[in-house]
PDB file of C-alpha atoms in Angstrom:
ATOM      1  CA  UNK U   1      82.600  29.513 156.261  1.00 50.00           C
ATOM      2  CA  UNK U   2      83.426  33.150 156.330  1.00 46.00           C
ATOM      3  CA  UNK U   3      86.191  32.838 154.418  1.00 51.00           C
ATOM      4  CA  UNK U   4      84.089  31.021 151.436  1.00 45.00           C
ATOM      5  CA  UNK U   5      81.674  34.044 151.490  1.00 45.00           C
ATOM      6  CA  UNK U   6      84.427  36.581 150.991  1.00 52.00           C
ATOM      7  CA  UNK U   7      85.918  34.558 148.626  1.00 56.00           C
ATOM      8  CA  UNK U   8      82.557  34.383 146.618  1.00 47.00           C
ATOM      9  CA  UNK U   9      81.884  38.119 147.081  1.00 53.00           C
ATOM     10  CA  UNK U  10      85.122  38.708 146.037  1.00 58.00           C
ATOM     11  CA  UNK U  11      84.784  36.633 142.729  1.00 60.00           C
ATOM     12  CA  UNK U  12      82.247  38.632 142.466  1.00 52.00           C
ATOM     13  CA  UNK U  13      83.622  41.944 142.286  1.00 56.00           C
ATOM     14  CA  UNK U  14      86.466  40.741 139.896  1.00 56.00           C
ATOM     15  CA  UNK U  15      83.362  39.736 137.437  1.00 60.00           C
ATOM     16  CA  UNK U  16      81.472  43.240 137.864  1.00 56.00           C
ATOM     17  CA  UNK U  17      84.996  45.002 137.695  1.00 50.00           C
ATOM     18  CA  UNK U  18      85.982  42.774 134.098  1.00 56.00           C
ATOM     19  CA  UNK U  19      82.380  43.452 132.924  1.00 57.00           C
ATOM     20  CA  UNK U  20      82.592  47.206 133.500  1.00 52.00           C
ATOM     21  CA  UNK U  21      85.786  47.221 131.695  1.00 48.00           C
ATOM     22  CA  UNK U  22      84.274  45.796 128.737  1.00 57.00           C
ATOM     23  CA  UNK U  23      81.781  48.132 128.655  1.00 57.00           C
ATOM     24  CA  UNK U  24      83.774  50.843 129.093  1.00 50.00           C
ATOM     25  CA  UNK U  25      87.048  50.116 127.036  1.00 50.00           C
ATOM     26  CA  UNK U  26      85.054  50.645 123.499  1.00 55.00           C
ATOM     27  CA  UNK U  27      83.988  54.374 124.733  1.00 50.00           C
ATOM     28  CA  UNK U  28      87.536  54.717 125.994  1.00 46.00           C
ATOM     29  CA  UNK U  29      88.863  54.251 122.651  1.00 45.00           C
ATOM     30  CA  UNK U  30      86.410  56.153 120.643  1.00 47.00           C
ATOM     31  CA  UNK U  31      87.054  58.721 122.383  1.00 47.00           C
ATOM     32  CA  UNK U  32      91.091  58.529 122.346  1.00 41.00           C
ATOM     33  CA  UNK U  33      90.063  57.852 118.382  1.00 42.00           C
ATOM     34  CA  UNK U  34      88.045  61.596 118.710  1.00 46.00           C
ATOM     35  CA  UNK U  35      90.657  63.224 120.200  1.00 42.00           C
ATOM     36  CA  UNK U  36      93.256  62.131 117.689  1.00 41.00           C
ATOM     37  CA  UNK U  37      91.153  62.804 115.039  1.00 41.00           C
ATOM     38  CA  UNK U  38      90.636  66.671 115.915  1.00 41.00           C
ATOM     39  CA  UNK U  39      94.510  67.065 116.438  1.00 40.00           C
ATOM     40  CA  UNK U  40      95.183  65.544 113.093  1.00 39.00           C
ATOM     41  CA  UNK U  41      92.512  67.254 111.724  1.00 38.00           C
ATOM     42  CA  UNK U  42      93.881  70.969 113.132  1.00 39.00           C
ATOM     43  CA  UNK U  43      97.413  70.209 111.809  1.00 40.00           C
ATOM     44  CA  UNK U  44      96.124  68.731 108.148  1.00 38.00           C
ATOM     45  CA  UNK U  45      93.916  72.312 108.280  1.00 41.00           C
ATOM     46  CA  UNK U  46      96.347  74.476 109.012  1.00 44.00           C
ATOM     47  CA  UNK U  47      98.652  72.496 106.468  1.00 43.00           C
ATOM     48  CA  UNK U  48      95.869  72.767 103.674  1.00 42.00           C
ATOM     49  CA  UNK U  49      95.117  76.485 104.235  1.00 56.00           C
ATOM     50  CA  UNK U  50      98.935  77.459 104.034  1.00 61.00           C
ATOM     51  CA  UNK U  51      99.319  75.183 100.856  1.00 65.00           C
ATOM     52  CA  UNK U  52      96.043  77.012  99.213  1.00 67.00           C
ATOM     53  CA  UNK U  53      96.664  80.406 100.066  1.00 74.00           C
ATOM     54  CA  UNK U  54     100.508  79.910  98.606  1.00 79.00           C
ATOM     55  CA  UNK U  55      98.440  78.506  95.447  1.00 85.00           C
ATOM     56  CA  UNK U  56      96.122  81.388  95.407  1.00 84.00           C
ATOM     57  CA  UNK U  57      98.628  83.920  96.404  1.00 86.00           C
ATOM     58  CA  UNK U  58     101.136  82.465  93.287  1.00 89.00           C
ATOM     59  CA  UNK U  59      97.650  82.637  90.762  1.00 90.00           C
ATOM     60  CA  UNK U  60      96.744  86.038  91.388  1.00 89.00           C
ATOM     61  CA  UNK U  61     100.400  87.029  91.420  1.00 90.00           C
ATOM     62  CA  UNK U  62     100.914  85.904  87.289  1.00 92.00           C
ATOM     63  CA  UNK U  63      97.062  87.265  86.736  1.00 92.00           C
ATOM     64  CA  UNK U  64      98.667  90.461  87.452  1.00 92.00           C
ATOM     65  CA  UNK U  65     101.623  89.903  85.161  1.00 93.00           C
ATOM     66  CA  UNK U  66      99.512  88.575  82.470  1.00 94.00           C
ATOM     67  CA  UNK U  67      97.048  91.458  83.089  1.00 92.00           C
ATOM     68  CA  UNK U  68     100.188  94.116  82.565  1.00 92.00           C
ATOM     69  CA  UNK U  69     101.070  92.617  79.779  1.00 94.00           C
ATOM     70  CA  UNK U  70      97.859  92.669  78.380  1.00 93.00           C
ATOM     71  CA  UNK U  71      97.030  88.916  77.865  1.00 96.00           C
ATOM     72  CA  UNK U  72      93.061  89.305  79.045  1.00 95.00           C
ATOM     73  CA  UNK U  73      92.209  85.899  78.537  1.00 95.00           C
ATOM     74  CA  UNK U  74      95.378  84.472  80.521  1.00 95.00           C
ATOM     75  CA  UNK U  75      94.996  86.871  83.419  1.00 94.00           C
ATOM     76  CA  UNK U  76      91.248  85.633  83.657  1.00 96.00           C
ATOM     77  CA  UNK U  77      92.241  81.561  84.008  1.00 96.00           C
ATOM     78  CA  UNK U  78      94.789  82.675  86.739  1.00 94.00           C
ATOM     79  CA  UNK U  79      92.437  84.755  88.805  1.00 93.00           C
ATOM     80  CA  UNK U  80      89.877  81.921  88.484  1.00 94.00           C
ATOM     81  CA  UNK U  81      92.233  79.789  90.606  1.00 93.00           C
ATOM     82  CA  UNK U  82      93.445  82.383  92.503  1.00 91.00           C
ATOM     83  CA  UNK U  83      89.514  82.333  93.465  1.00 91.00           C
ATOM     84  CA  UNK U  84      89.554  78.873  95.075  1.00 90.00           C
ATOM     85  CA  UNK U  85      91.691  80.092  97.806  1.00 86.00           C
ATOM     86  CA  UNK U  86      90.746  81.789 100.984  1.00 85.00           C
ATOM     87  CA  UNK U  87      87.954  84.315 101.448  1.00 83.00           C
ATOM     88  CA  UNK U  88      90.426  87.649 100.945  1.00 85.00           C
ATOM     89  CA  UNK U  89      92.005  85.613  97.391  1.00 85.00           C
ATOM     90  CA  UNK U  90      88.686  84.643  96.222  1.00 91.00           C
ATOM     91  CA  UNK U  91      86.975  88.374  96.890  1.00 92.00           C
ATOM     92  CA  UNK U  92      90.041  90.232  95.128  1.00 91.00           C
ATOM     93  CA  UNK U  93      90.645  88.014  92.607  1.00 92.00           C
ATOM     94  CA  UNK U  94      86.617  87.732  91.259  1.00 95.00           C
ATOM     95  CA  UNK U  95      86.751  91.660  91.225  1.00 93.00           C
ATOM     96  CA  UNK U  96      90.110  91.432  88.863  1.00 93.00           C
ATOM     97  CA  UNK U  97      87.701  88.708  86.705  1.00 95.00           C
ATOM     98  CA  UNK U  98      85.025  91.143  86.290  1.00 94.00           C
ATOM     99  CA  UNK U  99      87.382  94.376  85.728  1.00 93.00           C
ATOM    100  CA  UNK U 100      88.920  92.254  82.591  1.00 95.00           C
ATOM    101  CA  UNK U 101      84.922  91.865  81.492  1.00 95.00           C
ATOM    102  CA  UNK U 102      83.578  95.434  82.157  1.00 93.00           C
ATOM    103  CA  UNK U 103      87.069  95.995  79.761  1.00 93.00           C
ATOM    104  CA  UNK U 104      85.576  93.408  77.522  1.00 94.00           C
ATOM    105  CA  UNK U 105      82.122  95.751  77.244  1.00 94.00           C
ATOM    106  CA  UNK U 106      80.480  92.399  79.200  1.00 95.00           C
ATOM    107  CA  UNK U 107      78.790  94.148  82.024  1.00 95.00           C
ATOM    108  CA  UNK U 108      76.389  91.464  82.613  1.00 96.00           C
ATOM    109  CA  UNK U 109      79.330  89.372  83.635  1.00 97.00           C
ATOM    110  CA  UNK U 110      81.059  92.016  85.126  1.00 95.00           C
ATOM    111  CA  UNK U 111      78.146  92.974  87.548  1.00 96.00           C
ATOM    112  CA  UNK U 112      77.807  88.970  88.347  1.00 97.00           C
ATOM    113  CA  UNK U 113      81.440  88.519  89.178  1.00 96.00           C
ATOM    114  CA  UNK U 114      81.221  91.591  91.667  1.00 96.00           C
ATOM    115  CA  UNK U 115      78.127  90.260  93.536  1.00 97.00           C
ATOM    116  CA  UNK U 116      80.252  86.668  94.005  1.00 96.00           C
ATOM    117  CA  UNK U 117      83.019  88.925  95.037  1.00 95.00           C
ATOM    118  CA  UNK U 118      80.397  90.997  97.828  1.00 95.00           C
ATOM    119  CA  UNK U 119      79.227  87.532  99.199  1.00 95.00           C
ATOM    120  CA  UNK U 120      82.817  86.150  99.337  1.00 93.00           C
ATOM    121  CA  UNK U 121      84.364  89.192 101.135  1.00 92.00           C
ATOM    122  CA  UNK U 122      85.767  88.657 104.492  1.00 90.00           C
ATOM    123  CA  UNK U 123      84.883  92.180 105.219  1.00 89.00           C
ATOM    124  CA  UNK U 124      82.749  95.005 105.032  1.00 92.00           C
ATOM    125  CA  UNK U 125      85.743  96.901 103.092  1.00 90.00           C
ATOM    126  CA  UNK U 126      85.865  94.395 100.162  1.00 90.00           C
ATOM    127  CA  UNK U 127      82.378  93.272 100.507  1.00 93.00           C
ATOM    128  CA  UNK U 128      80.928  97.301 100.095  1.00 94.00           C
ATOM    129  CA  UNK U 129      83.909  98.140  97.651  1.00 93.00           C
ATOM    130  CA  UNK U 130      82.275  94.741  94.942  1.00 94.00           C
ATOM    131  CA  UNK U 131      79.078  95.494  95.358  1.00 95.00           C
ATOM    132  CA  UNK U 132      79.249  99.859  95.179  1.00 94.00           C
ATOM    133  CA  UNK U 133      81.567  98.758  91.614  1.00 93.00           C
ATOM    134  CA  UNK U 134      78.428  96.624  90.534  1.00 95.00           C
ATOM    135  CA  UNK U 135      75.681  99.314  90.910  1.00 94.00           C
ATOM    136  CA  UNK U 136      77.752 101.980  89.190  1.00 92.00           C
ATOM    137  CA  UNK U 137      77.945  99.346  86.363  1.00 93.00           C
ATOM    138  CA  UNK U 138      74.232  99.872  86.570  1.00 93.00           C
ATOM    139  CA  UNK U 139      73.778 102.902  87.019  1.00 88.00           C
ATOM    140  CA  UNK U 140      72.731 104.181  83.183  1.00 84.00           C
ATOM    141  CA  UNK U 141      70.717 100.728  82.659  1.00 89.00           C
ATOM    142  CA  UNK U 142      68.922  99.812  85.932  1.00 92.00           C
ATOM    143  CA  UNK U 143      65.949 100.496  87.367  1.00 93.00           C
ATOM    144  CA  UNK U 144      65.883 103.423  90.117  1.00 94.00           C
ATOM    145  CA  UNK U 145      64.547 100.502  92.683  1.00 95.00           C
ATOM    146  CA  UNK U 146      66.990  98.142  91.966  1.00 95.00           C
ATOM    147  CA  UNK U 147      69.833 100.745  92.137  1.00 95.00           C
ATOM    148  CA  UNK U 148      68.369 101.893  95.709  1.00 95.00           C
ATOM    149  CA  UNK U 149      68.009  98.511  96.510  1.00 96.00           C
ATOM    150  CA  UNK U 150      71.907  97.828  95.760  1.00 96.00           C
ATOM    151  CA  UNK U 151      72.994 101.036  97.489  1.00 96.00           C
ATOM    152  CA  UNK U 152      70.577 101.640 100.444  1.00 95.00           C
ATOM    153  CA  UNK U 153      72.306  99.016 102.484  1.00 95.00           C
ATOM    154  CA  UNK U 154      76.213 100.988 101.445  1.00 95.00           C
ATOM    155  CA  UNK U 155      74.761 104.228 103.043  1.00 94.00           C
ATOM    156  CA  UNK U 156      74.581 103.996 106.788  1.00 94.00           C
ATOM    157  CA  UNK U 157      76.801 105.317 108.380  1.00 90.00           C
ATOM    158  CA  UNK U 158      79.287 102.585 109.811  1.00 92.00           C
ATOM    159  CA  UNK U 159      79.971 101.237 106.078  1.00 94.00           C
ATOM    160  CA  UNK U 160      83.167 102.255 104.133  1.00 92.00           C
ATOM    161  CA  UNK U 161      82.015 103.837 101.552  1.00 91.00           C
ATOM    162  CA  UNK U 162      78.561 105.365 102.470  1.00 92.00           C
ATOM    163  CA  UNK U 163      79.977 108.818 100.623  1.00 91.00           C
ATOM    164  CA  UNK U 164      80.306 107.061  97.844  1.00 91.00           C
ATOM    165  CA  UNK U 165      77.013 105.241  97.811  1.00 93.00           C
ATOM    166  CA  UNK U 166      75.081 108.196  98.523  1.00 93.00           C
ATOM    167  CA  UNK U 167      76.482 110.321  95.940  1.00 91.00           C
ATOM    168  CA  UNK U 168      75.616 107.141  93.593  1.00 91.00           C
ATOM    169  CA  UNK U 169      72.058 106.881  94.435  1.00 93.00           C
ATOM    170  CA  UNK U 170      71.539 110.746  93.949  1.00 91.00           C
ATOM    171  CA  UNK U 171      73.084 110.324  89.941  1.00 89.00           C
ATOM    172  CA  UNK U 172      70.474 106.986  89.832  1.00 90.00           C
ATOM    173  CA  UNK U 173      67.509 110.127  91.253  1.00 91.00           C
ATOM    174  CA  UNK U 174      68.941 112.602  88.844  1.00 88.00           C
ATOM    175  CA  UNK U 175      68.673 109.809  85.916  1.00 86.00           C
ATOM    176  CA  UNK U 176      65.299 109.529  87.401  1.00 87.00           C
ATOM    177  CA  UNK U 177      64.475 112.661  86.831  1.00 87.00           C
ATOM    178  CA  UNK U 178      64.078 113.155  91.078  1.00 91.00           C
ATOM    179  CA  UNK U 179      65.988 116.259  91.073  1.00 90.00           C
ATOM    180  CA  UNK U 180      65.083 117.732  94.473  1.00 92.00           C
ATOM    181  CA  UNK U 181      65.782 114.312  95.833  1.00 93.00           C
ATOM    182  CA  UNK U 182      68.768 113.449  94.200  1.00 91.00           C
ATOM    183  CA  UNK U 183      70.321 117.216  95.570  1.00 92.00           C
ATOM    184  CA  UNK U 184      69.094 116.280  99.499  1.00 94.00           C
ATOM    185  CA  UNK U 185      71.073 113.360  99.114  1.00 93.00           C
ATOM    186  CA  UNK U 186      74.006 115.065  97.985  1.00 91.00           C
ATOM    187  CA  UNK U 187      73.881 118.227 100.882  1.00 93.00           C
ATOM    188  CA  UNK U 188      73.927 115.373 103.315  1.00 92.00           C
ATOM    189  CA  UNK U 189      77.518 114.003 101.427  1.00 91.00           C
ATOM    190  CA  UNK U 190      78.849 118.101 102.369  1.00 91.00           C
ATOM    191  CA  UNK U 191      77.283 117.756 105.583  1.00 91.00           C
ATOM    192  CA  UNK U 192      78.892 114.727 106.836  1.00 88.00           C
ATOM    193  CA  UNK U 193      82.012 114.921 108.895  1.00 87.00           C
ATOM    194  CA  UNK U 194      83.893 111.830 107.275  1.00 86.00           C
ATOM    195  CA  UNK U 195      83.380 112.478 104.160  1.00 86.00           C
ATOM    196  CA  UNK U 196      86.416 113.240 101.803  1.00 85.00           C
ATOM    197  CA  UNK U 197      87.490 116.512 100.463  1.00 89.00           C
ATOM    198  CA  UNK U 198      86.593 115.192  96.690  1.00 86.00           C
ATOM    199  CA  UNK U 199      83.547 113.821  97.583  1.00 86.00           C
ATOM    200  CA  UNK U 200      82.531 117.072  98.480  1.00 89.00           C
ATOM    201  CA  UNK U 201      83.832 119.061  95.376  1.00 90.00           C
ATOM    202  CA  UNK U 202      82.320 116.774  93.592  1.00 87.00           C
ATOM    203  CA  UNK U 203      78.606 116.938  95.454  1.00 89.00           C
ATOM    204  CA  UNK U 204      78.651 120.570  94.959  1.00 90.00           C
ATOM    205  CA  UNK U 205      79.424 120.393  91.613  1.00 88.00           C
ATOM    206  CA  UNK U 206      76.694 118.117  90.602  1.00 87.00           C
ATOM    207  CA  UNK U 207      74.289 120.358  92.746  1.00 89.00           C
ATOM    208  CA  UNK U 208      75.521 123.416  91.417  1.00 88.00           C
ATOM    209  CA  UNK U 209      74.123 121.811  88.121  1.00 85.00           C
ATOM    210  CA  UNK U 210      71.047 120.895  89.252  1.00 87.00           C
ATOM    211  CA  UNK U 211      70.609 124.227  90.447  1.00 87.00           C
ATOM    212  CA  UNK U 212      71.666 126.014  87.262  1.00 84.00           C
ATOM    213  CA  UNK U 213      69.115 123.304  85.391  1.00 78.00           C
ATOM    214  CA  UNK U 214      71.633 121.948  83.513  1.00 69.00           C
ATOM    215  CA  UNK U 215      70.848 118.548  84.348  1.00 60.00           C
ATOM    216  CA  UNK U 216      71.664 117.336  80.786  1.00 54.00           C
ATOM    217  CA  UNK U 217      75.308 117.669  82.159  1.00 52.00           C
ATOM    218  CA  UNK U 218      75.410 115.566  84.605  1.00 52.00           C
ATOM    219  CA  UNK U 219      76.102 112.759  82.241  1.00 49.00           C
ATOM    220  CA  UNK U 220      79.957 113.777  82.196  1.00 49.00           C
ATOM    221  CA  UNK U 221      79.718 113.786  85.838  1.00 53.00           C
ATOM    222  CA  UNK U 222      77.910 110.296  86.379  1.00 51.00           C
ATOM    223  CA  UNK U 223      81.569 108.651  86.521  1.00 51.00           C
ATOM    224  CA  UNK U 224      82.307 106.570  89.370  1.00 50.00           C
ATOM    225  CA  UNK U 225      84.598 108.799  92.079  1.00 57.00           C
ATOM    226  CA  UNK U 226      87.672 106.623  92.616  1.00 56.00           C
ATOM    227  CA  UNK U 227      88.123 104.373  95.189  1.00 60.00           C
ATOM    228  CA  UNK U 228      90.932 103.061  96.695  1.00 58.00           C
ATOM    229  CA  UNK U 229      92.169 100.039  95.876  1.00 57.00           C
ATOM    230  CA  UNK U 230      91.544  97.241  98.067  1.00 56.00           C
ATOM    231  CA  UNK U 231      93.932  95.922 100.368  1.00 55.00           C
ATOM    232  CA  UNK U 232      97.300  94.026  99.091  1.00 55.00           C
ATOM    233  CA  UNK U 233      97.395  90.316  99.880  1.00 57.00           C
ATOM    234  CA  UNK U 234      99.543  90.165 102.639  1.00 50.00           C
ATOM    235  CA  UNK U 235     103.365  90.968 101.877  1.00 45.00           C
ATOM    236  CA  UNK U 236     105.282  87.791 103.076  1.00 42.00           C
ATOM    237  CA  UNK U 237     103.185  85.964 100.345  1.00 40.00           C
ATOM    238  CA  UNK U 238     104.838  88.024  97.579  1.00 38.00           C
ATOM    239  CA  UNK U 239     101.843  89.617  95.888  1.00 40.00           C
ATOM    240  CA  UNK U 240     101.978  92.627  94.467  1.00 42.00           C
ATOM    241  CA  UNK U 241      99.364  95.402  95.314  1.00 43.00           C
ATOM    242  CA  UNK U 242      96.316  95.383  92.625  1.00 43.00           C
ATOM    243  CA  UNK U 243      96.843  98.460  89.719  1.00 44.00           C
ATOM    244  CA  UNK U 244      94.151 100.943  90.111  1.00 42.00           C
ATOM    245  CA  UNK U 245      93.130  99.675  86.639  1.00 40.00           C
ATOM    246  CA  UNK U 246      91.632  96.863  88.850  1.00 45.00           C
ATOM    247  CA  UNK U 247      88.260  99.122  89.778  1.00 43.00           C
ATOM    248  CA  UNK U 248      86.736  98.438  86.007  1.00 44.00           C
ATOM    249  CA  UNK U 249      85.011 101.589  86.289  1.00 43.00           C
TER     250      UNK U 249
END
């Protein structure tokens, strides 16, 4: 009789053992299923972003050729695909688009194409670069709040080009007629520590203006100090470095 009951009990066990099985098998495989997935989904990403930054990197490559040899038109359809690429391609390349339309007289589209550029950038350096190259677009037909609202943010002190900014927003004051404003702004540009040797030539000159109340001047001065051209795409995808007739100023 013993033996029947562990017999039975052990029929039993087989059956609980088969029906856990069955429940468990179809999480089993969804989850072998998952786990294939995400490797086969790392390789085909790291496949597709090689393939479209070699795409991108090729584009902006022959915008720059067509650019030199001054096909305008051609240089813009390359950089437009050189803009579907990664973050860095798209930033650079929308800033070559909208130097070709400040060339063009379209500032409208030129200040548009910088902003796209800003919001692309992978990094404060490109991102501050677009946008400082849109507001001095601006500078002789906006609005002293929308100028400070552009630049204000470029300013502090762990941004790339905060020199630059500020000296910016004190030609927007002086076009505002905010003279004693616009000349604080600029004694804090000699003041600072970082900033460059033009920079502060430059801030003294325009001050040195203001002072004399020859303000009427300024207007030769109001050009954009030169920045340096952003970064090269990298090397080992054979793209050349932008011209400095890139900055559209």
């Amino acid at each position: 009789m013993v033996d029947v009951f562990d017999e039975v009990d052990e029929q039993l066990r087989a059956e609980r053992f088969r029906a856990l099985v069955r429940r468990t098998i179809p999480y089993f495989i969804g989850a072998l299923v998952a786990c294939v997935a995400a490797v086969v989904g790392v390789w085909a990403y790291g496949k597709f972003s090689a393939a479209a930054m070699g795409k991108a990197s090729l584009a902006y490559s022959r915008g720059l050729d067509l650019g030199q040899k001054g096909d305008a038109n051609g240089a813009y359809a390359q950089f437009a695909d050189a803009a579907k690429g990664p973050a860095g391609y798209r930033t650079l390349a929308l800033m070559q688009q909208a130097g070709i339309r400040v060339q063009q007289g379209k500032d409208a589209d030129a200040v548009a194409l910088f902003d796209q550029a800003a919001k692309a950038a992978p990094d404060k350096m490109l991102g501050d670069m677009a946008s400082l190259k849109a507001a001095y677009i601006l500078l002789d037909t906006a609005s002293l709040s929308d100028i400070s609202a552009r630049l204000t943010p470029l300013i502090a002190a762990d941004r790339p080009y905060h020199a630059q900014a500020r000296e910016a927003l004190a030609l927007a004051k002086i076009a505002a007629g905010q003279m004693a404003q616009a000349r604080s702004d600029l004694g804090v540009i000699q003041l600072l520590s970082d900033t460059p040797q033009s920079e502060r030539e430059r801030a003294g000159a325009i001050i040195a203006l203001i002072d004399s109340g020859t303000a009427g001047s300024l207007k030769a001065m109001a050009a954009a100090p030169a920045l340096p051209p952003p970064p090269a795409p990298p090397q080992n995808l054979g793209v050349q470095q932008p011209p400095a007739a890139e900055t559209g100023n």
